[in-house]
Amino acid sequence: MLSIVIPTYNSSVVLKQTIQSVQGKAGVGEILIVDGGSTDDTAQAAAELGARCITAAKGRGSQLKAGADAAVGAWLLFLHADTVLEEGWERHVGAFMNKPENENRAGYFTFTLNEDTKAARRLERVVARRCTWLGLPYGDQGLLIHQSLYEEVGGYADIPLMEDVDMVRKIGKDRLVPVPVRAVTSASKYQKSGYLKRMLRNVSCLTLYFLGVSPERIVKLYG
């Protein structure tokens, strides 16, 4: 059985579409919303769509960790609240889960933005190269992993930033497998701050993290 874990914080506007993209699909045993103290109607929206909702300290690291601890499925699929999987995703995920050797691997999806612009396509190509060359898919590409491997690597760290990078580094590039499914993510944060500014911010955070700067310090610098 597959447990889908979605961390949320004031996500009511985007959550419905995300849940509906995975709801009722073959193999999905539960949709688990882990809320970080939303002040909007995120919890109500999740409940109305039949998802299970729990609360955790705000921060993707702590929320993902709490979701994994509460999940009952043998397989875990972590998704961001503003990421929608393309139609037919369950066939590819099912094929991945049905291969015994993949219990010691983790899958991730193709980063796609929901905006048809040159800047969006350019960023998608940059992300694809980052995954191929560095083995660093981010959280907005999802993460499909068996409970046994999740526990082996120690799960998500309770950190305020870079929890996705920390996780895939523990798994290791050789055990990360691209699953041919588009994970369509909202481009709103890039539209709001500008593609170049947002990309430079992300690169700066990643560079500082690799240089040994703590996630807590990076959050203070970049928010």
PDB file of C-alpha atoms in Angstrom:
ATOM      1  CA  MET A   1       0.000   0.000   0.000  1.00  0.00           C
ATOM      2  CA  LEU A   2       1.094   3.528  -0.800  1.00  0.00           C
ATOM      3  CA  SER A   3       0.872   6.344   1.737  1.00  0.00           C
ATOM      4  CA  ILE A   4       0.974   9.819   0.214  1.00  0.00           C
ATOM      5  CA  VAL A   5       2.347  12.427   2.608  1.00  0.00           C
ATOM      6  CA  ILE A   6       1.719  16.126   1.899  1.00  0.00           C
ATOM      7  CA  PRO A   7       3.044  18.872   4.210  1.00  0.00           C
ATOM      8  CA  THR A   8       0.879  22.001   4.277  1.00  0.00           C
ATOM      9  CA  TYR A   9       0.839  25.532   5.589  1.00  0.00           C
ATOM     10  CA  ASN A  10      -1.968  27.850   4.478  1.00  0.00           C
ATOM     11  CA  SER A  11      -2.314  25.675   1.394  1.00  0.00           C
ATOM     12  CA  SER A  12      -6.082  25.656   0.887  1.00  0.00           C
ATOM     13  CA  VAL A  13      -5.878  27.402  -2.507  1.00  0.00           C
ATOM     14  CA  VAL A  14      -3.666  24.736  -4.097  1.00  0.00           C
ATOM     15  CA  LEU A  15      -4.379  21.649  -2.000  1.00  0.00           C
ATOM     16  CA  LYS A  16      -7.630  20.557  -3.634  1.00  0.00           C
ATOM     17  CA  GLN A  17      -6.051  20.057  -7.046  1.00  0.00           C
ATOM     18  CA  THR A  18      -3.093  18.188  -5.543  1.00  0.00           C
ATOM     19  CA  ILE A  19      -5.289  15.782  -3.576  1.00  0.00           C
ATOM     20  CA  GLN A  20      -7.589  15.190  -6.527  1.00  0.00           C
ATOM     21  CA  SER A  21      -4.621  14.247  -8.719  1.00  0.00           C
ATOM     22  CA  VAL A  22      -3.806  11.298  -6.434  1.00  0.00           C
ATOM     23  CA  GLN A  23      -7.189  10.462  -4.929  1.00  0.00           C
ATOM     24  CA  GLY A  24      -8.785   7.122  -5.752  1.00  0.00           C
ATOM     25  CA  LYS A  25      -5.838   5.839  -7.775  1.00  0.00           C
ATOM     26  CA  ALA A  26      -4.782   2.202  -7.744  1.00  0.00           C
ATOM     27  CA  GLY A  27      -2.498   1.340  -4.851  1.00  0.00           C
ATOM     28  CA  VAL A  28      -3.143   4.499  -2.837  1.00  0.00           C
ATOM     29  CA  GLY A  29      -4.030   3.454   0.690  1.00  0.00           C
ATOM     30  CA  GLU A  30      -4.106   6.857   2.335  1.00  0.00           C
ATOM     31  CA  ILE A  31      -3.518  10.548   1.744  1.00  0.00           C
ATOM     32  CA  LEU A  32      -1.957  12.067   4.825  1.00  0.00           C
ATOM     33  CA  ILE A  33      -1.891  15.835   5.262  1.00  0.00           C
ATOM     34  CA  VAL A  34       0.641  17.125   7.793  1.00  0.00           C
ATOM     35  CA  ASP A  35      -0.279  20.677   8.675  1.00  0.00           C
ATOM     36  CA  GLY A  36       2.124  23.134  10.245  1.00  0.00           C
ATOM     37  CA  GLY A  37      -0.457  25.337  11.952  1.00  0.00           C
ATOM     38  CA  SER A  38      -2.368  26.870   9.054  1.00  0.00           C
ATOM     39  CA  THR A  39      -4.593  29.859   9.765  1.00  0.00           C
ATOM     40  CA  ASP A  40      -6.742  29.301   6.678  1.00  0.00           C
ATOM     41  CA  ASP A  41      -9.115  26.389   5.979  1.00  0.00           C
ATOM     42  CA  THR A  42      -6.433  23.913   4.852  1.00  0.00           C
ATOM     43  CA  ALA A  43      -7.503  21.261   7.391  1.00  0.00           C
ATOM     44  CA  GLN A  44     -11.161  21.632   6.421  1.00  0.00           C
ATOM     45  CA  ALA A  45     -10.352  21.352   2.725  1.00  0.00           C
ATOM     46  CA  ALA A  46      -8.330  18.188   3.357  1.00  0.00           C
ATOM     47  CA  ALA A  47     -11.078  16.612   5.458  1.00  0.00           C
ATOM     48  CA  GLU A  48     -13.760  17.394   2.874  1.00  0.00           C
ATOM     49  CA  LEU A  49     -11.697  15.496   0.294  1.00  0.00           C
ATOM     50  CA  GLY A  50     -11.315  12.486   2.589  1.00  0.00           C
ATOM     51  CA  ALA A  51      -7.664  12.971   3.480  1.00  0.00           C
ATOM     52  CA  ARG A  52      -6.338  12.254   6.964  1.00  0.00           C
ATOM     53  CA  CYS A  53      -4.930  15.344   8.642  1.00  0.00           C
ATOM     54  CA  ILE A  54      -2.433  15.556  11.479  1.00  0.00           C
ATOM     55  CA  THR A  55      -0.470  18.502  12.857  1.00  0.00           C
ATOM     56  CA  ALA A  56       3.243  19.008  13.409  1.00  0.00           C
ATOM     57  CA  ALA A  57       5.652  21.830  14.152  1.00  0.00           C
ATOM     58  CA  LYS A  58       5.889  24.198  11.188  1.00  0.00           C
ATOM     59  CA  GLY A  59       8.711  23.366   8.787  1.00  0.00           C
ATOM     60  CA  ARG A  60       8.857  20.839   5.962  1.00  0.00           C
ATOM     61  CA  GLY A  61      11.511  18.737   7.705  1.00  0.00           C
ATOM     62  CA  SER A  62       9.481  18.239  10.881  1.00  0.00           C
ATOM     63  CA  GLN A  63       6.224  17.862   8.959  1.00  0.00           C
ATOM     64  CA  LEU A  64       7.593  15.246   6.556  1.00  0.00           C
ATOM     65  CA  LYS A  65       9.152  13.365   9.445  1.00  0.00           C
ATOM     66  CA  ALA A  66       5.861  13.378  11.361  1.00  0.00           C
ATOM     67  CA  GLY A  67       3.997  12.207   8.267  1.00  0.00           C
ATOM     68  CA  ALA A  68       6.357   9.293   7.699  1.00  0.00           C
ATOM     69  CA  ASP A  69       6.052   8.291  11.343  1.00  0.00           C
ATOM     70  CA  ALA A  70       2.248   8.295  11.099  1.00  0.00           C
ATOM     71  CA  ALA A  71       1.971   6.607   7.690  1.00  0.00           C
ATOM     72  CA  VAL A  72       0.858   2.972   7.524  1.00  0.00           C
ATOM     73  CA  GLY A  73       1.843   2.086   3.945  1.00  0.00           C
ATOM     74  CA  ALA A  74       4.852  -0.012   3.001  1.00  0.00           C
ATOM     75  CA  TRP A  75       5.649   2.648   0.394  1.00  0.00           C
ATOM     76  CA  LEU A  76       5.789   6.397   0.975  1.00  0.00           C
ATOM     77  CA  LEU A  77       5.243   9.138  -1.587  1.00  0.00           C
ATOM     78  CA  PHE A  78       6.124  12.638  -0.406  1.00  0.00           C
ATOM     79  CA  LEU A  79       4.562  15.524  -2.351  1.00  0.00           C
ATOM     80  CA  HIS A  80       4.461  19.287  -1.942  1.00  0.00           C
ATOM     81  CA  ALA A  81       1.030  20.838  -1.543  1.00  0.00           C
ATOM     82  CA  ASP A  82       1.356  22.817  -4.795  1.00  0.00           C
ATOM     83  CA  THR A  83       2.532  19.885  -6.923  1.00  0.00           C
ATOM     84  CA  VAL A  84       0.122  17.992  -9.162  1.00  0.00           C
ATOM     85  CA  LEU A  85       1.040  14.661 -10.739  1.00  0.00           C
ATOM     86  CA  GLU A  86       0.090  14.211 -14.372  1.00  0.00           C
ATOM     87  CA  GLU A  87      -2.680  11.844 -15.387  1.00  0.00           C
ATOM     88  CA  GLY A  88      -1.615   8.188 -15.442  1.00  0.00           C
ATOM     89  CA  TRP A  89       1.118   8.614 -12.845  1.00  0.00           C
ATOM     90  CA  GLU A  90      -0.112   5.599 -10.890  1.00  0.00           C
ATOM     91  CA  ARG A  91       0.882   3.172 -13.675  1.00  0.00           C
ATOM     92  CA  HIS A  92       4.507   4.262 -13.555  1.00  0.00           C
ATOM     93  CA  VAL A  93       4.591   4.367  -9.765  1.00  0.00           C
ATOM     94  CA  GLY A  94       2.997   0.922  -9.609  1.00  0.00           C
ATOM     95  CA  ALA A  95       5.589  -0.458 -12.014  1.00  0.00           C
ATOM     96  CA  PHE A  96       8.353   1.007  -9.865  1.00  0.00           C
ATOM     97  CA  MET A  97       6.934  -0.463  -6.655  1.00  0.00           C
ATOM     98  CA  ASN A  98       6.419  -3.880  -8.238  1.00  0.00           C
ATOM     99  CA  LYS A  99      10.148  -4.366  -8.834  1.00  0.00           C
ATOM    100  CA  PRO A 100      11.680  -5.949  -5.696  1.00  0.00           C
ATOM    101  CA  GLU A 101      15.058  -4.295  -6.327  1.00  0.00           C
ATOM    102  CA  ASN A 102      13.427  -0.875  -6.000  1.00  0.00           C
ATOM    103  CA  GLU A 103      12.844  -1.427  -2.306  1.00  0.00           C
ATOM    104  CA  ASN A 104      16.462  -0.315  -2.043  1.00  0.00           C
ATOM    105  CA  ARG A 105      16.017   2.676  -4.372  1.00  0.00           C
ATOM    106  CA  ALA A 106      14.004   5.870  -4.394  1.00  0.00           C
ATOM    107  CA  GLY A 107      12.129   7.437  -7.279  1.00  0.00           C
ATOM    108  CA  TYR A 108      11.551  11.056  -8.226  1.00  0.00           C
ATOM    109  CA  PHE A 109       9.514  12.819 -10.906  1.00  0.00           C
ATOM    110  CA  THR A 110      10.185  15.320 -13.694  1.00  0.00           C
ATOM    111  CA  PHE A 111      10.099  18.923 -12.506  1.00  0.00           C
ATOM    112  CA  THR A 112       7.571  20.937 -14.506  1.00  0.00           C
ATOM    113  CA  LEU A 113       6.125  24.403 -13.941  1.00  0.00           C
ATOM    114  CA  ASN A 114       2.524  25.317 -14.696  1.00  0.00           C
ATOM    115  CA  GLU A 115       3.528  28.299 -16.803  1.00  0.00           C
ATOM    116  CA  ASP A 116       4.216  28.283 -20.539  1.00  0.00           C
ATOM    117  CA  THR A 117       7.118  30.719 -20.743  1.00  0.00           C
ATOM    118  CA  LYS A 118      10.723  30.542 -21.909  1.00  0.00           C
ATOM    119  CA  ALA A 119      11.896  31.197 -18.353  1.00  0.00           C
ATOM    120  CA  ALA A 120       9.912  28.221 -17.051  1.00  0.00           C
ATOM    121  CA  ARG A 121      11.244  25.879 -19.735  1.00  0.00           C
ATOM    122  CA  ARG A 122      14.787  27.117 -19.088  1.00  0.00           C
ATOM    123  CA  LEU A 123      14.499  26.392 -15.371  1.00  0.00           C
ATOM    124  CA  GLU A 124      13.112  22.921 -16.091  1.00  0.00           C
ATOM    125  CA  ARG A 125      16.195  22.152 -18.178  1.00  0.00           C
ATOM    126  CA  VAL A 126      18.482  23.416 -15.410  1.00  0.00           C
ATOM    127  CA  VAL A 127      16.728  21.162 -12.885  1.00  0.00           C
ATOM    128  CA  ALA A 128      16.984  18.159 -15.220  1.00  0.00           C
ATOM    129  CA  ARG A 129      20.742  18.688 -15.526  1.00  0.00           C
ATOM    130  CA  ARG A 130      21.101  19.091 -11.761  1.00  0.00           C
ATOM    131  CA  CYS A 131      19.380  15.737 -11.247  1.00  0.00           C
ATOM    132  CA  THR A 132      21.455  13.978 -13.911  1.00  0.00           C
ATOM    133  CA  TRP A 133      24.825  15.432 -12.993  1.00  0.00           C
ATOM    134  CA  LEU A 134      24.541  15.867  -9.240  1.00  0.00           C
ATOM    135  CA  GLY A 135      21.768  13.473  -8.240  1.00  0.00           C
ATOM    136  CA  LEU A 136      19.902  16.253  -6.422  1.00  0.00           C
ATOM    137  CA  PRO A 137      16.151  16.192  -7.071  1.00  0.00           C
ATOM    138  CA  TYR A 138      14.315  18.650  -4.825  1.00  0.00           C
ATOM    139  CA  GLY A 139      11.128  18.127  -2.851  1.00  0.00           C
ATOM    140  CA  ASP A 140       8.924  19.604  -5.561  1.00  0.00           C
ATOM    141  CA  GLN A 141       9.811  16.551  -7.669  1.00  0.00           C
ATOM    142  CA  GLY A 142       8.299  14.189  -5.117  1.00  0.00           C
ATOM    143  CA  LEU A 143      10.042  11.269  -3.468  1.00  0.00           C
ATOM    144  CA  LEU A 144       8.886   7.646  -3.716  1.00  0.00           C
ATOM    145  CA  ILE A 145      10.569   5.378  -1.199  1.00  0.00           C
ATOM    146  CA  HIS A 146       9.979   2.108   0.639  1.00  0.00           C
ATOM    147  CA  GLN A 147       9.619   2.311   4.391  1.00  0.00           C
ATOM    148  CA  SER A 148      12.629   0.038   4.889  1.00  0.00           C
ATOM    149  CA  LEU A 149      14.974   2.300   2.907  1.00  0.00           C
ATOM    150  CA  TYR A 150      13.492   5.394   4.531  1.00  0.00           C
ATOM    151  CA  GLU A 151      14.292   3.976   7.953  1.00  0.00           C
ATOM    152  CA  GLU A 152      17.726   2.756   6.854  1.00  0.00           C
ATOM    153  CA  VAL A 153      18.868   6.250   5.869  1.00  0.00           C
ATOM    154  CA  GLY A 154      17.356   7.854   8.947  1.00  0.00           C
ATOM    155  CA  GLY A 155      14.395   9.598   7.351  1.00  0.00           C
ATOM    156  CA  TYR A 156      13.855  13.304   7.030  1.00  0.00           C
ATOM    157  CA  ALA A 157      15.864  15.525   9.332  1.00  0.00           C
ATOM    158  CA  ASP A 158      13.995  17.957  11.557  1.00  0.00           C
ATOM    159  CA  ILE A 159      15.602  21.025   9.992  1.00  0.00           C
ATOM    160  CA  PRO A 160      13.977  24.238   8.697  1.00  0.00           C
ATOM    161  CA  LEU A 161      15.571  24.141   5.238  1.00  0.00           C
ATOM    162  CA  MET A 162      17.349  21.729   2.897  1.00  0.00           C
ATOM    163  CA  GLU A 163      15.528  18.707   4.274  1.00  0.00           C
ATOM    164  CA  ASP A 164      15.073  17.436   0.702  1.00  0.00           C
ATOM    165  CA  VAL A 165      18.771  17.814  -0.168  1.00  0.00           C
ATOM    166  CA  ASP A 166      19.774  16.162   3.104  1.00  0.00           C
ATOM    167  CA  MET A 167      17.466  13.248   2.330  1.00  0.00           C
ATOM    168  CA  VAL A 168      18.616  12.547  -1.242  1.00  0.00           C
ATOM    169  CA  ARG A 169      22.263  12.835  -0.217  1.00  0.00           C
ATOM    170  CA  LYS A 170      21.672  10.131   2.403  1.00  0.00           C
ATOM    171  CA  ILE A 171      20.014   7.946  -0.215  1.00  0.00           C
ATOM    172  CA  GLY A 172      22.853   8.537  -2.673  1.00  0.00           C
ATOM    173  CA  LYS A 173      22.896   9.298  -6.393  1.00  0.00           C
ATOM    174  CA  ASP A 174      23.253   5.630  -7.387  1.00  0.00           C
ATOM    175  CA  ARG A 175      19.991   4.755  -5.626  1.00  0.00           C
ATOM    176  CA  LEU A 176      17.914   7.592  -7.095  1.00  0.00           C
ATOM    177  CA  VAL A 177      15.799   6.652 -10.112  1.00  0.00           C
ATOM    178  CA  PRO A 178      13.808   9.031 -12.354  1.00  0.00           C
ATOM    179  CA  VAL A 179      10.185   7.955 -12.760  1.00  0.00           C
ATOM    180  CA  PRO A 180       8.705   9.151 -16.099  1.00  0.00           C
ATOM    181  CA  VAL A 181       5.938  11.280 -14.611  1.00  0.00           C
ATOM    182  CA  ARG A 182       5.661  15.053 -14.723  1.00  0.00           C
ATOM    183  CA  ALA A 183       5.265  16.713 -11.340  1.00  0.00           C
ATOM    184  CA  VAL A 184       3.597  20.000 -12.237  1.00  0.00           C
ATOM    185  CA  THR A 185       4.399  22.643  -9.643  1.00  0.00           C
ATOM    186  CA  SER A 186       2.993  26.142  -9.216  1.00  0.00           C
ATOM    187  CA  ALA A 187       5.213  28.851 -10.685  1.00  0.00           C
ATOM    188  CA  SER A 188       3.794  31.489  -8.319  1.00  0.00           C
ATOM    189  CA  LYS A 189       6.945  31.846  -6.194  1.00  0.00           C
ATOM    190  CA  TYR A 190       9.026  32.436  -9.333  1.00  0.00           C
ATOM    191  CA  GLN A 191       6.477  34.885 -10.697  1.00  0.00           C
ATOM    192  CA  LYS A 192       6.431  36.756  -7.402  1.00  0.00           C
ATOM    193  CA  SER A 193      10.161  37.187  -6.879  1.00  0.00           C
ATOM    194  CA  GLY A 194      11.357  36.776 -10.471  1.00  0.00           C
ATOM    195  CA  TYR A 195      12.995  33.710 -11.999  1.00  0.00           C
ATOM    196  CA  LEU A 196      16.565  34.973 -11.836  1.00  0.00           C
ATOM    197  CA  LYS A 197      16.309  36.239  -8.256  1.00  0.00           C
ATOM    198  CA  ARG A 198      14.678  33.011  -7.078  1.00  0.00           C
ATOM    199  CA  MET A 199      17.238  30.836  -8.868  1.00  0.00           C
ATOM    200  CA  LEU A 200      20.133  32.827  -7.401  1.00  0.00           C
ATOM    201  CA  ARG A 201      18.592  32.511  -3.945  1.00  0.00           C
ATOM    202  CA  ASN A 202      18.289  28.736  -4.332  1.00  0.00           C
ATOM    203  CA  VAL A 203      21.868  28.383  -5.589  1.00  0.00           C
ATOM    204  CA  SER A 204      23.144  30.529  -2.722  1.00  0.00           C
ATOM    205  CA  CYS A 205      21.308  28.411  -0.145  1.00  0.00           C
ATOM    206  CA  LEU A 206      22.615  25.196  -1.679  1.00  0.00           C
ATOM    207  CA  THR A 207      26.183  26.520  -1.822  1.00  0.00           C
ATOM    208  CA  LEU A 208      26.111  27.623   1.808  1.00  0.00           C
ATOM    209  CA  TYR A 209      24.692  24.251   2.829  1.00  0.00           C
ATOM    210  CA  PHE A 210      27.482  22.388   1.030  1.00  0.00           C
ATOM    211  CA  LEU A 211      30.005  24.688   2.701  1.00  0.00           C
ATOM    212  CA  GLY A 212      28.732  23.540   6.074  1.00  0.00           C
ATOM    213  CA  VAL A 213      26.522  26.462   7.052  1.00  0.00           C
ATOM    214  CA  SER A 214      23.644  25.204   9.209  1.00  0.00           C
ATOM    215  CA  PRO A 215      20.077  25.276   7.810  1.00  0.00           C
ATOM    216  CA  GLU A 216      19.106  27.430  10.797  1.00  0.00           C
ATOM    217  CA  ARG A 217      21.680  30.032   9.780  1.00  0.00           C
ATOM    218  CA  ILE A 218      20.661  29.891   6.123  1.00  0.00           C
ATOM    219  CA  VAL A 219      17.036  30.530   7.077  1.00  0.00           C
ATOM    220  CA  LYS A 220      18.090  33.651   8.985  1.00  0.00           C
ATOM    221  CA  LEU A 221      19.976  34.879   5.933  1.00  0.00           C
ATOM    222  CA  TYR A 222      17.383  34.118   3.264  1.00  0.00           C
ATOM    223  CA  GLY A 223      14.087  33.512   5.067  1.00  0.00           C
TER     224      GLY A 223
END
